Amino acid sequence: MRRKPSSSADEDNDGSTPEPPQPNHDEKKKTFSTAKYDVARHSDTLDRRKVEKALSPNQLTPDTWTPPSKSPSSRKGSQSPPARQADDRMLNARIRHRFGTRSPWSCSLFALTATLSAVLLMLFILHSFMTRQLDSKGCDMYYTRSLFFNFADFDTEHTRFASKYSLHLYREIGFDEDPQVKGVPVLFIPGNAGSYRQARSLASETVQYYYNTVQQDKAALEAGATSIDFFSVDFNEDFTAFHGQTLLDQAEYLNDAVAYILSLYHDPRRSQRDPGLPDPSSVILIGHSMGGIAARTMLTMPNYQSNSVNTIITISAPHARSPVSVDADLVRTYQRINDHWREAYSQKWASDNPLWHVTLISIAGGTLDTTVPSDYASLNSLVPSTHGFTVFTSSIPGMWTGADHIQTTWCVQLVRPIARSIFEALNVHRPSQTKPRAERMRAFKKWYLAGLEDTAEKTLPYKEPSTLLTLEDQSNSINPAGKRFVLRNLGRSGKPKAYVLPIPPQGIPGQKKFTFLSNLPLEESKEGGHLDVLFCSVLPLQPGHSAALFSMDIDLSEGRAGSTRLACKNATSDRIPLPASYRTSVYPFDKIPPFSYLQYDLEDLAEHQFVAMVDKASESNHGWAVAEFSDNSESVVHVKTGLQRLLAFGTRFKLPAERPLVTRFEIPALHSSLLAFKLRMGKQACGDEAELFTPLLRQYLSEPYESRFFVNVKEANISLHGIAPFMPPPLRSQAISNWVTLQFWTDPTCDSSIDVSLQVDISGSMGKLVMRYRTAFAAFPLLIVALVLRKQFNLYDENGVFMTFMESMDFCLRTSLPSLFVALIFLAISLAISSAAAPSAPSTGWLGWSSNATESAVDYTKNDLLLGSQDPFFWFLVPMFGLLGVGFCIIINYAALAVISLLQIPLRMSAVQRAGTKRETARRTSLPAFSATSPKRRIITASVLLILVSTVIPYQFAYLVACIVQVATCIRALRHARENRSEANHNFYNYAHSILILMLCVLPVNIPVLVVWIHNLAVHWLTPFSSHHNVLSIMPFILLVETLTGGKMIPRITTRLTYVTNILFFFLAVYAAVYGVTYAYRLYHLVNCVAAWLVMLHFSGNDISLSGLTNILVGNNNEDGDGDVKKRP
């Protein structure tokens, strides 16, 4: 390999051309290194074509560039060789003056403009994230009187993690303080850096609800409800989200804990259960954040006991993908877990599915959760709808608000439905302690879903008539067919009164529906209450037919002859609570009684003839009720506006004066989670008659189940968790519409139209990028740094000048970066188009042989690249992130310069104090720039560090040490570059500084694992780290940093091997953009490969021998063969 070696930083090269050494014919044959060192003493001959290509005239300052001669001799190319060499030396001097000694603080106007633009853009995004499109917080704090019992006998005989983790049993002071088990076991699993005490709110609610309600409900006890033994695991606040091995360790411990918990019920000394009941064979799991992932991981571990878990409820858990991708073990663990679940539910037969009896519920906090993107909580790509679903807290009846990551553990409005759903899913008479899977899913949907979903089950068709309603035949309370029924001021008659609506005949399925809305609660009780809604059929008069067959008898005939008897079903069980909307309403979670809403398709009422609304109020009140049968053609509007037109001009629509109670607008263009909109609604004018309620809006998605309610609507922030970046495709192709639907409840008695407008909220949309692309903010800066280094090495190999980081940045901003961004834009568009395309049919194999029946044709990684978007519209994010990356790199550059300059001030002050005389000054300047430590010490230091990496410490710790050493090298290099203003010193400082910037860019990839290791030491877990001990992952960095501490400049390459450096940096840049978000941990290994190549270049300038290695480590540049070693000054 032929190259031009460069002198080390301690050679005082002032830019002049030294005299060539006189040949000595008596000298012995020189070594390869000595010969190259002699060549380095000459001025480098510059190739005019390369120089003019690298440095165009408009890039030279006016005082350094002179236009080429226009003489005839010049044009004819008849210049003599001495004159041509003089021109070469002159152009070489100009280049060295332009780049060689330029201040690292200098910044071009173009780079400054890019930096300011990036800073303003970042501030705009952060301001939007923190202030725009935010949900209001409506959670109430839960207070408990907790008591925890630690199981000290759950020791190393049961699990190898007994000294690190522990198991606790919750008891409530004043209700149950007995440490013996007696109910159904439930295990709470905390998340990343979570505490076992986070189980207090949910555990307390289960205890209080059982003793205050369930224990007095005979029907619930007969159905299998009983008390709950709430266990919680103490993980010592482990950082599960940063380390895959920690996740596996927790899953192994949890399986051991489940086995231990089940064994407690077999021990008469530890259990107070009824001997007539079967012992539990499974445990219900509740996981918060990464605790939900640990729960799913349990079912994939070797120590998992079959069927020991059949119900998993997760809260704010990132199921779809890893929240951070800085650890290879974590990414691979996620892939293995998700592949296991997908493969299980892809089986054709239930007997082949090990997860057939498992139900998985995922509860997401919504936009208030700024720790884990709620998009990642989706189960759409993991489990079918028969075994699980995802729901947002804003959809849960009675909650109607989002919750941040920690609020979900103590929010009163959330822990109550969770506790009640668990009790409804219990059946203590079965060994599993739970009802069958279908019944559990029905219970969870009842408590978690709004009831307005298309998949919501109605109980009315499956009920038997329970109410006998007797009416007078001459009653005038029958509403005319096809007319809306409106009732105001209930109870004004002072006695019970029935209002009857005839049910229209059946027509085309899906064409008509019945809707009912009231501000009064619906209660199914024999006495009391205000309003009953009954669906009735005429009961034929038969001899001996008794009213005793009905649990409730409502006789409104007052004993008159000619009465009609109706057999009715009460619709109270299908009541859907809605947030109350009045002029004084502000939030959907306001502490006021909710509305009662009923909705049925006409097909659900096929066996009924009338709808009867019974006003049971004994005195007049402000209650009201509205009921009607409406056509779907009038109540459903499909907005066909495209996305581009919607973003450019928005959309407007009008609610007509003659409108149904409920109107629904479907907007297919509104599907991306990256866009936010602002909805404005005109005033509802009701004229002389007082309005019943103000407009109520529900914004919802069908999958996942996300509903957001807006009361007293004038303006509303429309944002969603629809199609999100990097999300895997659904497990099975579904016909569910995945766009936003706006559902309006408006007062139909107000005979006036209402204008509605929808406009894009650009400021609010920018804030959506933070949660979806936060890893991209770390990947794109590495792209920029790689291209900057590529440009620096190109010019250095051509001209021998290693320009400053900012000068190279300016070159890249004008040349390579725009070209690369254009290429990435086209790549992003093509990836989005291919991702949005329908999946291809399964391959039939060679010659028609079919593939495995369980093989899935779905590519779950197709959205992992670049922007991860399925919409080509978002191509502009590539240059946006590129601009942010440029600004970030420039800020890091100047921040590093500032730190280095500040840290070298003490060195300069001490040097000034020592330089008291001219003689001392002369002696000091004659000393070498970098004092060399002894070879033995440096070899021992590197070897000890590598041995520690291979045994005890992770390589991330060694990398942090390498970064600190590189900072010290840059401090010394900057000091000597300022004191001895020579080209060699400036070259070395620019090189060392750029390497430091490169190392700082990948430092965030290593910090999380390092935090896990430090945490293990803090909790006295001294077991050696089970991963990240690959010596090859850190050796190139150690060798490179150790080499630079000796002040050794990297040699120049003059052969075609220069393309290797070029390709390496270019490949690193492209890979950082395309794969950096999903596989961030690979970026470190790619930079490690670059460091290995640079080490090889350093070695290539020395003898391939032990003496060459010593020269590299020592930084000994004395190649004259005298063997003298420079002393420390």
mmCIF file with all atom_site columns, C-alpha atoms in Angstrom, residues 540-598:
data_model
loop_
_atom_site.group_PDB
_atom_site.id
_atom_site.type_symbol
_atom_site.label_atom_id
_atom_site.label_alt_id
_atom_site.label_comp_id
_atom_site.label_asym_id
_atom_site.label_entity_id
_atom_site.label_seq_id
_atom_site.pdbx_PDB_ins_code
_atom_site.Cartn_x
_atom_site.Cartn_y
_atom_site.Cartn_z
_atom_site.occupancy
_atom_site.B_iso_or_equiv
_atom_site.pdbx_formal_charge
_atom_site.auth_seq_id
_atom_site.auth_comp_id
_atom_site.auth_asym_id
_atom_site.auth_atom_id
_atom_site.pdbx_PDB_model_num
ATOM 1  C CA . PRO A 1 540 ? -101.891 -11.938 23.797 1.00 0.00 ? 540 PRO A CA 1
ATOM 2  C CA . LEU A 1 541 ? -104.637 -12.512 26.350 1.00 0.00 ? 541 LEU A CA 1
ATOM 3  C CA . GLN A 1 542 ? -104.612 -16.166 27.244 1.00 0.00 ? 542 GLN A CA 1
ATOM 4  C CA . PRO A 1 543 ? -106.594 -17.873 29.966 1.00 0.00 ? 543 PRO A CA 1
ATOM 5  C CA . GLY A 1 544 ? -104.542 -18.449 33.074 1.00 0.00 ? 544 GLY A CA 1
ATOM 6  C CA . HIS A 1 545 ? -101.727 -16.146 31.920 1.00 0.00 ? 545 HIS A CA 1
ATOM 7  C CA . SER A 1 546 ? -100.410 -14.546 35.062 1.00 0.00 ? 546 SER A CA 1
ATOM 8  C CA . ALA A 1 547 ? -98.352  -11.420 35.618 1.00 0.00 ? 547 ALA A CA 1
ATOM 9  C CA . ALA A 1 548 ? -96.242  -13.399 38.059 1.00 0.00 ? 548 ALA A CA 1
ATOM 10 C CA . LEU A 1 549 ? -94.084  -14.482 35.129 1.00 0.00 ? 549 LEU A CA 1
ATOM 11 C CA . PHE A 1 550 ? -92.621  -10.957 35.041 1.00 0.00 ? 550 PHE A CA 1
ATOM 12 C CA . SER A 1 551 ? -90.325  -9.469  37.635 1.00 0.00 ? 551 SER A CA 1
ATOM 13 C CA . MET A 1 552 ? -91.872  -6.029  37.211 1.00 0.00 ? 552 MET A CA 1
ATOM 14 C CA . ASP A 1 553 ? -95.499  -5.014  36.618 1.00 0.00 ? 553 ASP A CA 1
ATOM 15 C CA . ILE A 1 554 ? -96.282  -1.458  35.537 1.00 0.00 ? 554 ILE A CA 1
ATOM 16 C CA . ASP A 1 555 ? -100.037 -0.903  35.342 1.00 0.00 ? 555 ASP A CA 1
ATOM 17 C CA . LEU A 1 556 ? -100.971 2.504   33.955 1.00 0.00 ? 556 LEU A CA 1
ATOM 18 C CA . SER A 1 557 ? -104.591 1.595   32.986 1.00 0.00 ? 557 SER A CA 1
ATOM 19 C CA . GLU A 1 558 ? -105.934 2.657   36.382 1.00 0.00 ? 558 GLU A CA 1
ATOM 20 C CA . GLY A 1 559 ? -108.242 -0.374  36.335 1.00 0.00 ? 559 GLY A CA 1
ATOM 21 C CA . ARG A 1 560 ? -110.162 0.718   33.263 1.00 0.00 ? 560 ARG A CA 1
ATOM 22 C CA . ALA A 1 561 ? -111.544 -1.759  30.779 1.00 0.00 ? 561 ALA A CA 1
ATOM 23 C CA . GLY A 1 562 ? -110.052 -2.156  27.358 1.00 0.00 ? 562 GLY A CA 1
ATOM 24 C CA . SER A 1 563 ? -106.418 -2.045  28.424 1.00 0.00 ? 563 SER A CA 1
ATOM 25 C CA . THR A 1 564 ? -103.450 -3.397  26.450 1.00 0.00 ? 564 THR A CA 1
ATOM 26 C CA . ARG A 1 565 ? -100.755 -5.494  27.988 1.00 0.00 ? 565 ARG A CA 1
ATOM 27 C CA . LEU A 1 566 ? -97.216  -5.380  26.653 1.00 0.00 ? 566 LEU A CA 1
ATOM 28 C CA . ALA A 1 567 ? -94.373  -7.786  27.409 1.00 0.00 ? 567 ALA A CA 1
ATOM 29 C CA . CYS A 1 568 ? -91.273  -5.571  27.627 1.00 0.00 ? 568 CYS A CA 1
ATOM 30 C CA . LYS A 1 569 ? -87.538  -5.778  27.948 1.00 0.00 ? 569 LYS A CA 1
ATOM 31 C CA . ASN A 1 570 ? -85.710  -3.107  29.897 1.00 0.00 ? 570 ASN A CA 1
ATOM 32 C CA . ALA A 1 571 ? -82.874  -1.442  27.954 1.00 0.00 ? 571 ALA A CA 1
ATOM 33 C CA . THR A 1 572 ? -80.984  -0.209  30.997 1.00 0.00 ? 572 THR A CA 1
ATOM 34 C CA . SER A 1 573 ? -78.205  -2.795  30.560 1.00 0.00 ? 573 SER A CA 1
ATOM 35 C CA . ASP A 1 574 ? -77.401  -1.294  27.144 1.00 0.00 ? 574 ASP A CA 1
ATOM 36 C CA . ARG A 1 575 ? -77.209  2.260   28.451 1.00 0.00 ? 575 ARG A CA 1
ATOM 37 C CA . ILE A 1 576 ? -74.191  4.182   27.162 1.00 0.00 ? 576 ILE A CA 1
ATOM 38 C CA . PRO A 1 577 ? -73.050  7.050   29.388 1.00 0.00 ? 577 PRO A CA 1
ATOM 39 C CA . LEU A 1 578 ? -72.013  10.211  27.551 1.00 0.00 ? 578 LEU A CA 1
ATOM 40 C CA . PRO A 1 579 ? -70.388  13.349  28.962 1.00 0.00 ? 579 PRO A CA 1
ATOM 41 C CA . ALA A 1 580 ? -72.969  15.974  29.825 1.00 0.00 ? 580 ALA A CA 1
ATOM 42 C CA . SER A 1 581 ? -72.854  19.010  27.554 1.00 0.00 ? 581 SER A CA 1
ATOM 43 C CA . TYR A 1 582 ? -74.357  22.286  28.743 1.00 0.00 ? 582 TYR A CA 1
ATOM 44 C CA . ARG A 1 583 ? -73.477  25.936  28.334 1.00 0.00 ? 583 ARG A CA 1
ATOM 45 C CA . THR A 1 584 ? -71.457  25.732  31.536 1.00 0.00 ? 584 THR A CA 1
ATOM 46 C CA . SER A 1 585 ? -69.595  22.555  30.557 1.00 0.00 ? 585 SER A CA 1
ATOM 47 C CA . VAL A 1 586 ? -65.817  22.795  30.086 1.00 0.00 ? 586 VAL A CA 1
ATOM 48 C CA . TYR A 1 587 ? -64.410  19.253  30.156 1.00 0.00 ? 587 TYR A CA 1
ATOM 49 C CA . PRO A 1 588 ? -65.991  15.853  29.524 1.00 0.00 ? 588 PRO A CA 1
ATOM 50 C CA . PHE A 1 589 ? -64.799  14.695  32.951 1.00 0.00 ? 589 PHE A CA 1
ATOM 51 C CA . ASP A 1 590 ? -66.615  17.451  34.848 1.00 0.00 ? 590 ASP A CA 1
ATOM 52 C CA . LYS A 1 591 ? -68.263  16.271  38.054 1.00 0.00 ? 591 LYS A CA 1
ATOM 53 C CA . ILE A 1 592 ? -71.829  16.356  36.734 1.00 0.00 ? 592 ILE A CA 1
ATOM 54 C CA . PRO A 1 593 ? -74.193  13.445  35.993 1.00 0.00 ? 593 PRO A CA 1
ATOM 55 C CA . PRO A 1 594 ? -73.642  12.075  32.482 1.00 0.00 ? 594 PRO A CA 1
ATOM 56 C CA . PHE A 1 595 ? -76.204  11.710  29.736 1.00 0.00 ? 595 PHE A CA 1
ATOM 57 C CA . SER A 1 596 ? -77.888  8.366   29.016 1.00 0.00 ? 596 SER A CA 1
ATOM 58 C CA . TYR A 1 597 ? -77.750  7.203   25.430 1.00 0.00 ? 597 TYR A CA 1
ATOM 59 C CA . LEU A 1 598 ? -79.223  4.198   23.614 1.00 0.00 ? 598 LEU A CA 1
#
